[in-house]
């Protein structure tokens, strides 16, 4: 049976792990910590979804050495936490282990398998010093785009709010056996994970909203619906999105929608406070560099100016350091 470890099994990781465990076609384990881990050990993992409440009992631990090498690791930590867990990942990595990176933003492996002039370029904003690239290696990486929203309602209890798509892909765009196998397992478990030959287009589609709405929400305290419908904030967000679009298109990315359609997608989510705003208010580190700082870095790489992105980044960086 395929061995899958969900590492960093918070809201999204807990949701994915619970779906896999419910289906029962993989040997599923979860790495978590604190009260959430203690509750799962005592009572199992509870998933609330679509009006149903289900409980599963996968193996859970805070010590990966108890689990041994895996066929797949699904890594659901936020991007800024990746470098700090590499030592803990090592007991899970065997000779053929693939790691699905389920983070928002531009991934550290972005220029692996692209060919062309930027092949092998490392991005300092998401992988300072190339630590992840050197120690894990981009050849292990599989990418994904998480379109679901979930929260830890209480320790050991995951509430799924919306979304069932989590497309995945190889950095090279190939439909390898390993990516198709994981796609089948996730899709059978209710996590729709179509293999995308050009996952970067979908990465940018989600990022397009996150790089603009999230930092602007930190500065204004607005919800997605408020930011998308107020003329002033909508104008700022559109300007940010157009700057980012120019950078992405220079890198060969195609957008399936325009800026107004993408803003309308965000508005439909409603009175949602972004995770970045919640992180700032809780005094936690944010995804600012993975969502916005990296796009500014890419702009320098392709020689396209990003003044609006830089302005919002600088203000948000200051705001995120405030009590």
Short mmCIF file of C-alpha atoms in Angstrom, two decimals:
data_model
loop_
_atom_site.label_atom_id
_atom_site.label_comp_id
_atom_site.label_asym_id
_atom_site.label_seq_id
_atom_site.Cartn_x
_atom_site.Cartn_y
_atom_site.Cartn_z
CA UNK A 1 0.00 0.00 0.00
CA UNK A 2 1.25 3.49 -0.89
CA UNK A 3 2.67 5.32 2.12
CA UNK A 4 1.68 8.97 2.39
CA UNK A 5 2.70 11.31 5.19
CA UNK A 6 0.96 14.65 5.59
CA UNK A 7 3.54 16.88 7.23
CA UNK A 8 2.21 19.95 9.02
CA UNK A 9 -1.32 18.61 9.35
CA UNK A 10 -3.13 21.81 10.25
CA UNK A 11 -6.31 22.89 8.51
CA UNK A 12 -5.53 21.97 4.89
CA UNK A 13 -3.21 19.11 5.81
CA UNK A 14 -5.77 17.72 8.22
CA UNK A 15 -8.47 17.95 5.56
CA UNK A 16 -6.36 16.14 2.95
CA UNK A 17 -5.19 13.54 5.48
CA UNK A 18 -8.73 12.89 6.65
CA UNK A 19 -10.01 12.44 3.08
CA UNK A 20 -7.22 9.97 2.30
CA UNK A 21 -7.79 8.06 5.53
CA UNK A 22 -11.54 7.86 4.91
CA UNK A 23 -10.95 6.34 1.48
CA UNK A 24 -8.51 3.79 2.90
CA UNK A 25 -6.47 3.20 -0.25
CA UNK A 26 -3.20 4.52 1.22
CA UNK A 27 -1.24 4.06 4.44
CA UNK A 28 -1.73 7.58 5.84
CA UNK A 29 0.18 9.24 8.65
CA UNK A 30 0.12 12.81 9.93
CA UNK A 31 2.84 14.91 11.53
CA UNK A 32 1.43 17.63 13.76
CA UNK A 33 2.14 19.22 17.11
CA UNK A 34 0.67 20.75 20.26
CA UNK A 35 -2.94 20.52 21.35
CA UNK A 36 -4.05 19.51 17.84
CA UNK A 37 -1.77 16.46 17.94
CA UNK A 38 -2.83 15.55 21.48
CA UNK A 39 -6.51 15.70 20.50
CA UNK A 40 -5.97 13.53 17.43
CA UNK A 41 -4.11 10.96 19.51
CA UNK A 42 -6.90 10.86 22.07
CA UNK A 43 -10.00 11.12 19.88
CA UNK A 44 -8.98 10.70 16.25
CA UNK A 45 -9.25 13.34 13.53
CA UNK A 46 -12.72 14.80 12.99
CA UNK A 47 -13.67 16.23 9.58
CA UNK A 48 -16.76 18.37 9.16
CA UNK A 49 -17.68 18.71 5.50
CA UNK A 50 -20.91 19.14 3.57
CA UNK A 51 -23.09 18.77 6.62
CA UNK A 52 -21.42 15.52 7.65
CA UNK A 53 -19.08 14.80 10.55
CA UNK A 54 -16.68 11.88 10.19
CA UNK A 55 -13.89 10.62 12.42
CA UNK A 56 -10.75 8.80 11.27
CA UNK A 57 -7.80 7.39 13.16
CA UNK A 58 -4.64 7.68 11.06
CA UNK A 59 -1.24 7.35 12.65
CA UNK A 60 -0.26 10.72 14.17
CA UNK A 61 3.03 11.86 15.67
CA UNK A 62 5.37 14.78 16.16
CA UNK A 63 8.40 12.54 15.54
CA UNK A 64 8.87 11.56 11.86
CA UNK A 65 11.47 8.99 12.92
CA UNK A 66 8.56 6.80 14.03
CA UNK A 67 7.20 6.66 10.48
CA UNK A 68 10.19 5.88 8.26
CA UNK A 69 10.55 6.53 4.52
CA UNK A 70 7.40 7.38 2.58
CA UNK A 71 6.32 7.11 -1.04
CA UNK A 72 4.87 10.63 -0.84
CA UNK A 73 5.11 13.52 1.61
CA UNK A 74 2.36 16.12 1.36
CA UNK A 75 3.88 19.25 2.87
CA UNK A 76 1.19 21.71 3.96
CA UNK A 77 3.19 24.19 6.02
CA UNK A 78 3.23 27.82 4.91
CA UNK A 79 6.14 28.69 2.62
CA UNK A 80 8.16 30.56 5.24
CA UNK A 81 8.22 27.46 7.44
CA UNK A 82 9.83 25.11 4.92
CA UNK A 83 13.51 25.73 5.57
CA UNK A 84 13.04 25.18 9.29
CA UNK A 85 11.63 21.64 8.95
CA UNK A 86 14.19 20.08 6.61
CA UNK A 87 15.95 18.15 9.38
CA UNK A 88 12.59 16.74 10.53
CA UNK A 89 11.72 15.68 6.98
CA UNK A 90 14.85 13.60 6.48
CA UNK A 91 13.62 10.40 8.22
CA UNK A 92 10.63 10.39 5.85
CA UNK A 93 12.69 10.63 2.66
CA UNK A 94 13.76 7.48 0.87
CA UNK A 95 15.45 7.05 -2.49
CA UNK A 96 12.19 7.50 -4.45
CA UNK A 97 10.17 9.76 -2.15
CA UNK A 98 8.28 12.54 -3.91
CA UNK A 99 7.21 15.64 -1.99
CA UNK A 100 4.02 17.51 -2.88
CA UNK A 101 4.45 21.15 -1.91
CA UNK A 102 1.06 22.59 -1.00
CA UNK A 103 1.94 26.21 -0.33
CA UNK A 104 0.57 29.50 -1.58
CA UNK A 105 2.73 31.70 -3.76
CA UNK A 106 5.61 31.14 -6.13
CA UNK A 107 7.37 27.90 -5.09
CA UNK A 108 11.09 27.62 -4.46
CA UNK A 109 11.41 25.06 -7.29
CA UNK A 110 9.79 27.39 -9.87
CA UNK A 111 12.72 27.41 -12.30
CA UNK A 112 13.38 23.67 -12.19
CA UNK A 113 12.47 21.89 -15.41
CA UNK A 114 11.52 25.02 -17.32
CA UNK A 115 14.37 25.06 -19.79
CA UNK A 116 15.31 28.39 -21.29
CA UNK A 117 17.43 31.19 -19.85
CA UNK A 118 16.18 30.96 -16.26
CA UNK A 119 16.53 27.20 -15.77
CA UNK A 120 17.95 26.50 -12.33
CA UNK A 121 17.49 30.06 -11.06
CA UNK A 122 17.02 30.16 -7.29
CA UNK A 123 14.68 32.63 -5.65
CA UNK A 124 16.11 34.27 -2.58
CA UNK A 125 12.76 35.56 -1.33
CA UNK A 126 11.32 32.05 -0.92
CA UNK A 127 14.51 30.02 -0.43
CA UNK A 128 17.13 32.20 1.26
CA UNK A 129 20.59 30.87 0.51
CA UNK A 130 19.16 28.03 -1.61
CA UNK A 131 18.86 25.83 1.48
CA UNK A 132 15.73 23.96 0.34
CA UNK A 133 17.06 23.53 -3.20
CA UNK A 134 20.35 22.09 -1.94
CA UNK A 135 19.06 19.86 0.83
CA UNK A 136 15.79 18.50 -0.59
CA UNK A 137 16.47 18.86 -4.30
CA UNK A 138 13.98 20.06 -6.92
CA UNK A 139 13.89 16.61 -8.52
CA UNK A 140 11.72 15.43 -5.59
CA UNK A 141 9.23 18.26 -5.98
CA UNK A 142 5.65 18.03 -7.13
CA UNK A 143 3.59 21.20 -7.24
CA UNK A 144 0.00 21.89 -6.30
CA UNK A 145 -2.52 24.72 -6.04
CA UNK A 146 -4.79 24.59 -3.01
CA UNK A 147 -8.22 26.03 -3.79
CA UNK A 148 -9.87 24.72 -0.61
CA UNK A 149 -10.59 26.70 2.54
CA UNK A 150 -10.63 24.95 5.91
CA UNK A 151 -9.91 25.77 9.53
CA UNK A 152 -9.05 24.00 12.76
CA UNK A 153 -12.37 24.53 14.52
CA UNK A 154 -11.00 22.97 17.70
CA UNK A 155 -7.97 20.77 18.39
CA UNK A 156 -8.45 17.60 16.37
CA UNK A 157 -11.45 19.03 14.47
CA UNK A 158 -11.19 20.28 10.86
CA UNK A 159 -14.06 22.24 9.32
CA UNK A 160 -14.01 22.37 5.52
CA UNK A 161 -15.66 25.53 4.16
CA UNK A 162 -15.42 25.42 0.40
CA UNK A 163 -13.51 24.02 -2.58
CA UNK A 164 -12.53 20.53 -3.66
CA UNK A 165 -9.85 21.23 -6.31
CA UNK A 166 -6.13 20.75 -5.73
CA UNK A 167 -4.52 20.36 -9.16
CA UNK A 168 -0.99 18.95 -9.12
CA UNK A 169 1.88 18.67 -11.56
CA UNK A 170 5.51 17.98 -12.22
CA UNK A 171 7.78 21.02 -12.52
CA UNK A 172 8.71 19.71 -15.98
CA UNK A 173 5.07 19.36 -17.01
CA UNK A 174 5.50 15.64 -17.70
CA UNK A 175 2.76 13.17 -16.80
CA UNK A 176 5.03 10.84 -14.88
CA UNK A 177 3.88 7.67 -13.18
CA UNK A 178 4.45 9.18 -9.74
CA UNK A 179 2.30 12.25 -10.33
CA UNK A 180 -0.49 10.25 -11.97
CA UNK A 181 -0.48 7.74 -9.09
CA UNK A 182 -0.84 10.50 -6.51
CA UNK A 183 -3.53 12.17 -8.61
CA UNK A 184 -5.54 8.95 -8.63
CA UNK A 185 -5.25 8.49 -4.86
CA UNK A 186 -6.22 12.06 -4.04
CA UNK A 187 -9.06 12.20 -6.54
CA UNK A 188 -10.49 8.90 -5.32
CA UNK A 189 -10.44 10.39 -1.81
CA UNK A 190 -12.51 13.39 -2.90
CA UNK A 191 -9.68 15.87 -3.44
CA UNK A 192 -9.91 16.65 -7.17
CA UNK A 193 -6.27 16.59 -8.22
CA UNK A 194 -6.09 16.77 -11.99
CA UNK A 195 -2.56 16.56 -13.38
CA UNK A 196 -1.81 19.88 -15.09
CA UNK A 197 0.86 19.94 -17.81
CA UNK A 198 1.49 23.63 -17.05
CA UNK A 199 0.77 24.06 -13.37
CA UNK A 200 2.49 27.46 -13.35
CA UNK A 201 -0.52 29.03 -15.08
CA UNK A 202 -2.75 27.90 -12.22
CA UNK A 203 -0.17 28.89 -9.60
CA UNK A 204 -0.26 32.44 -10.98
CA UNK A 205 -4.07 32.48 -11.22
CA UNK A 206 -4.38 31.92 -7.48
CA UNK A 207 -1.34 34.06 -6.68
CA UNK A 208 -2.82 36.93 -8.70
CA UNK A 209 -5.52 37.33 -6.09
CA UNK A 210 -3.36 36.52 -3.08
CA UNK A 211 -0.53 38.93 -3.91
CA UNK A 212 -2.99 41.82 -4.07
CA UNK A 213 -5.93 41.13 -1.77
CA UNK A 214 -3.90 39.70 1.13
CA UNK A 215 -1.47 42.59 1.71
CA UNK A 216 -4.12 45.21 0.97
CA UNK A 217 -6.33 43.55 3.58
CA UNK A 218 -3.51 43.91 6.11
CA UNK A 219 -3.36 47.65 5.41
CA UNK A 220 -7.12 48.26 5.34
CA UNK A 221 -8.61 45.47 7.51
CA UNK A 222 -11.11 44.86 4.70
CA UNK A 223 -12.77 41.57 3.79
CA UNK A 224 -12.46 40.12 0.29
CA UNK A 225 -15.94 41.32 -0.66
CA UNK A 226 -15.25 44.83 0.66
CA UNK A 227 -11.90 45.13 -1.11
CA UNK A 228 -13.30 43.84 -4.41
CA UNK A 229 -16.28 46.20 -4.46
CA UNK A 230 -14.89 49.46 -3.05
CA UNK A 231 -13.79 51.63 -6.00
CA UNK A 232 -10.58 52.79 -4.35
CA UNK A 233 -9.26 49.45 -3.17
CA UNK A 234 -10.39 47.81 -6.40
CA UNK A 235 -8.34 50.36 -8.34
CA UNK A 236 -5.24 49.66 -6.22
CA UNK A 237 -5.68 45.91 -6.55
CA UNK A 238 -6.14 46.14 -10.32
CA UNK A 239 -2.90 48.15 -10.63
CA UNK A 240 -1.04 45.53 -8.58
CA UNK A 241 -2.49 42.72 -10.66
CA UNK A 242 -1.53 44.35 -13.95
CA UNK A 243 2.07 44.81 -12.80
CA UNK A 244 2.21 41.17 -11.74
CA UNK A 245 0.62 40.07 -15.00
CA UNK A 246 3.37 41.77 -17.00
CA UNK A 247 6.00 39.88 -15.02
CA UNK A 248 4.21 36.55 -15.39
CA UNK A 249 3.64 36.93 -19.13
CA UNK A 250 7.32 37.73 -19.62
CA UNK A 251 7.94 34.31 -18.05
CA UNK A 252 5.53 32.61 -20.47
CA UNK A 253 2.46 32.41 -18.23
CA UNK A 254 -1.04 32.65 -19.69
CA UNK A 255 -4.03 33.90 -17.69
CA UNK A 256 -7.44 32.34 -18.29
CA UNK A 257 -9.30 35.38 -16.93
CA UNK A 258 -8.73 39.14 -16.78
CA UNK A 259 -8.15 41.22 -13.67
CA UNK A 260 -11.80 42.16 -13.20
CA UNK A 261 -12.90 38.54 -13.48
CA UNK A 262 -10.28 37.53 -10.91
CA UNK A 263 -11.44 40.27 -8.53
CA UNK A 264 -15.02 39.12 -8.98
CA UNK A 265 -13.92 35.58 -8.05
CA UNK A 266 -12.61 36.97 -4.77
CA UNK A 267 -15.78 38.98 -4.15
CA UNK A 268 -17.86 35.81 -4.37
CA UNK A 269 -16.02 34.38 -1.37
CA UNK A 270 -17.79 37.07 0.66
CA UNK A 271 -16.92 38.56 4.05
CA UNK A 272 -13.72 36.56 4.40
CA UNK A 273 -10.75 37.97 6.29
CA UNK A 274 -7.55 36.84 4.61
CA UNK A 275 -5.17 34.48 6.35
CA UNK A 276 -2.45 37.14 6.10
CA UNK A 277 -4.56 39.61 8.04
CA UNK A 278 -5.31 36.95 10.63
CA UNK A 279 -1.60 36.13 10.92
CA UNK A 280 -0.63 39.78 11.43
CA UNK A 281 -3.28 40.28 14.10
CA UNK A 282 -2.12 37.11 15.87
CA UNK A 283 1.54 38.17 15.72
CA UNK A 284 2.50 35.27 13.45
CA UNK A 285 4.91 35.36 10.49
CA UNK A 286 3.19 35.97 7.16
CA UNK A 287 3.44 34.70 3.59
CA UNK A 288 4.29 38.19 2.33
CA UNK A 289 7.55 37.18 0.65
CA UNK A 290 6.09 34.08 -1.02
CA UNK A 291 3.10 36.05 -2.31
CA UNK A 292 4.48 39.50 -3.07
CA UNK A 293 8.21 39.78 -2.36
CA UNK A 294 8.95 37.00 -4.82
CA UNK A 295 7.01 38.74 -7.61
CA UNK A 296 9.09 41.86 -7.06
CA UNK A 297 12.21 39.67 -7.27
CA UNK A 298 10.91 38.13 -10.50
CA UNK A 299 10.26 41.62 -11.85
CA UNK A 300 13.92 42.49 -11.35
CA UNK A 301 14.89 39.22 -13.03
CA UNK A 302 12.89 39.97 -16.19
CA UNK A 303 13.55 43.74 -16.02
CA UNK A 304 9.95 44.84 -15.49
CA UNK A 305 9.19 47.57 -12.96
CA UNK A 306 6.80 46.85 -10.08
CA UNK A 307 6.41 50.19 -8.24
CA UNK A 308 2.91 49.55 -6.90
CA UNK A 309 3.86 46.10 -5.68
CA UNK A 310 6.94 47.54 -3.98
CA UNK A 311 4.91 50.28 -2.31
CA UNK A 312 2.35 47.87 -0.87
CA UNK A 313 5.08 45.40 0.09
CA UNK A 314 6.99 48.04 2.04
CA UNK A 315 3.89 49.25 3.89
CA UNK A 316 2.74 45.72 4.63
CA UNK A 317 6.21 44.74 5.84
CA UNK A 318 6.09 47.64 8.29
CA UNK A 319 2.54 46.83 9.40
CA UNK A 320 3.35 43.17 9.97
CA UNK A 321 6.06 44.13 12.48
CA UNK A 322 3.67 46.22 14.57
CA UNK A 323 1.99 44.89 17.74
#
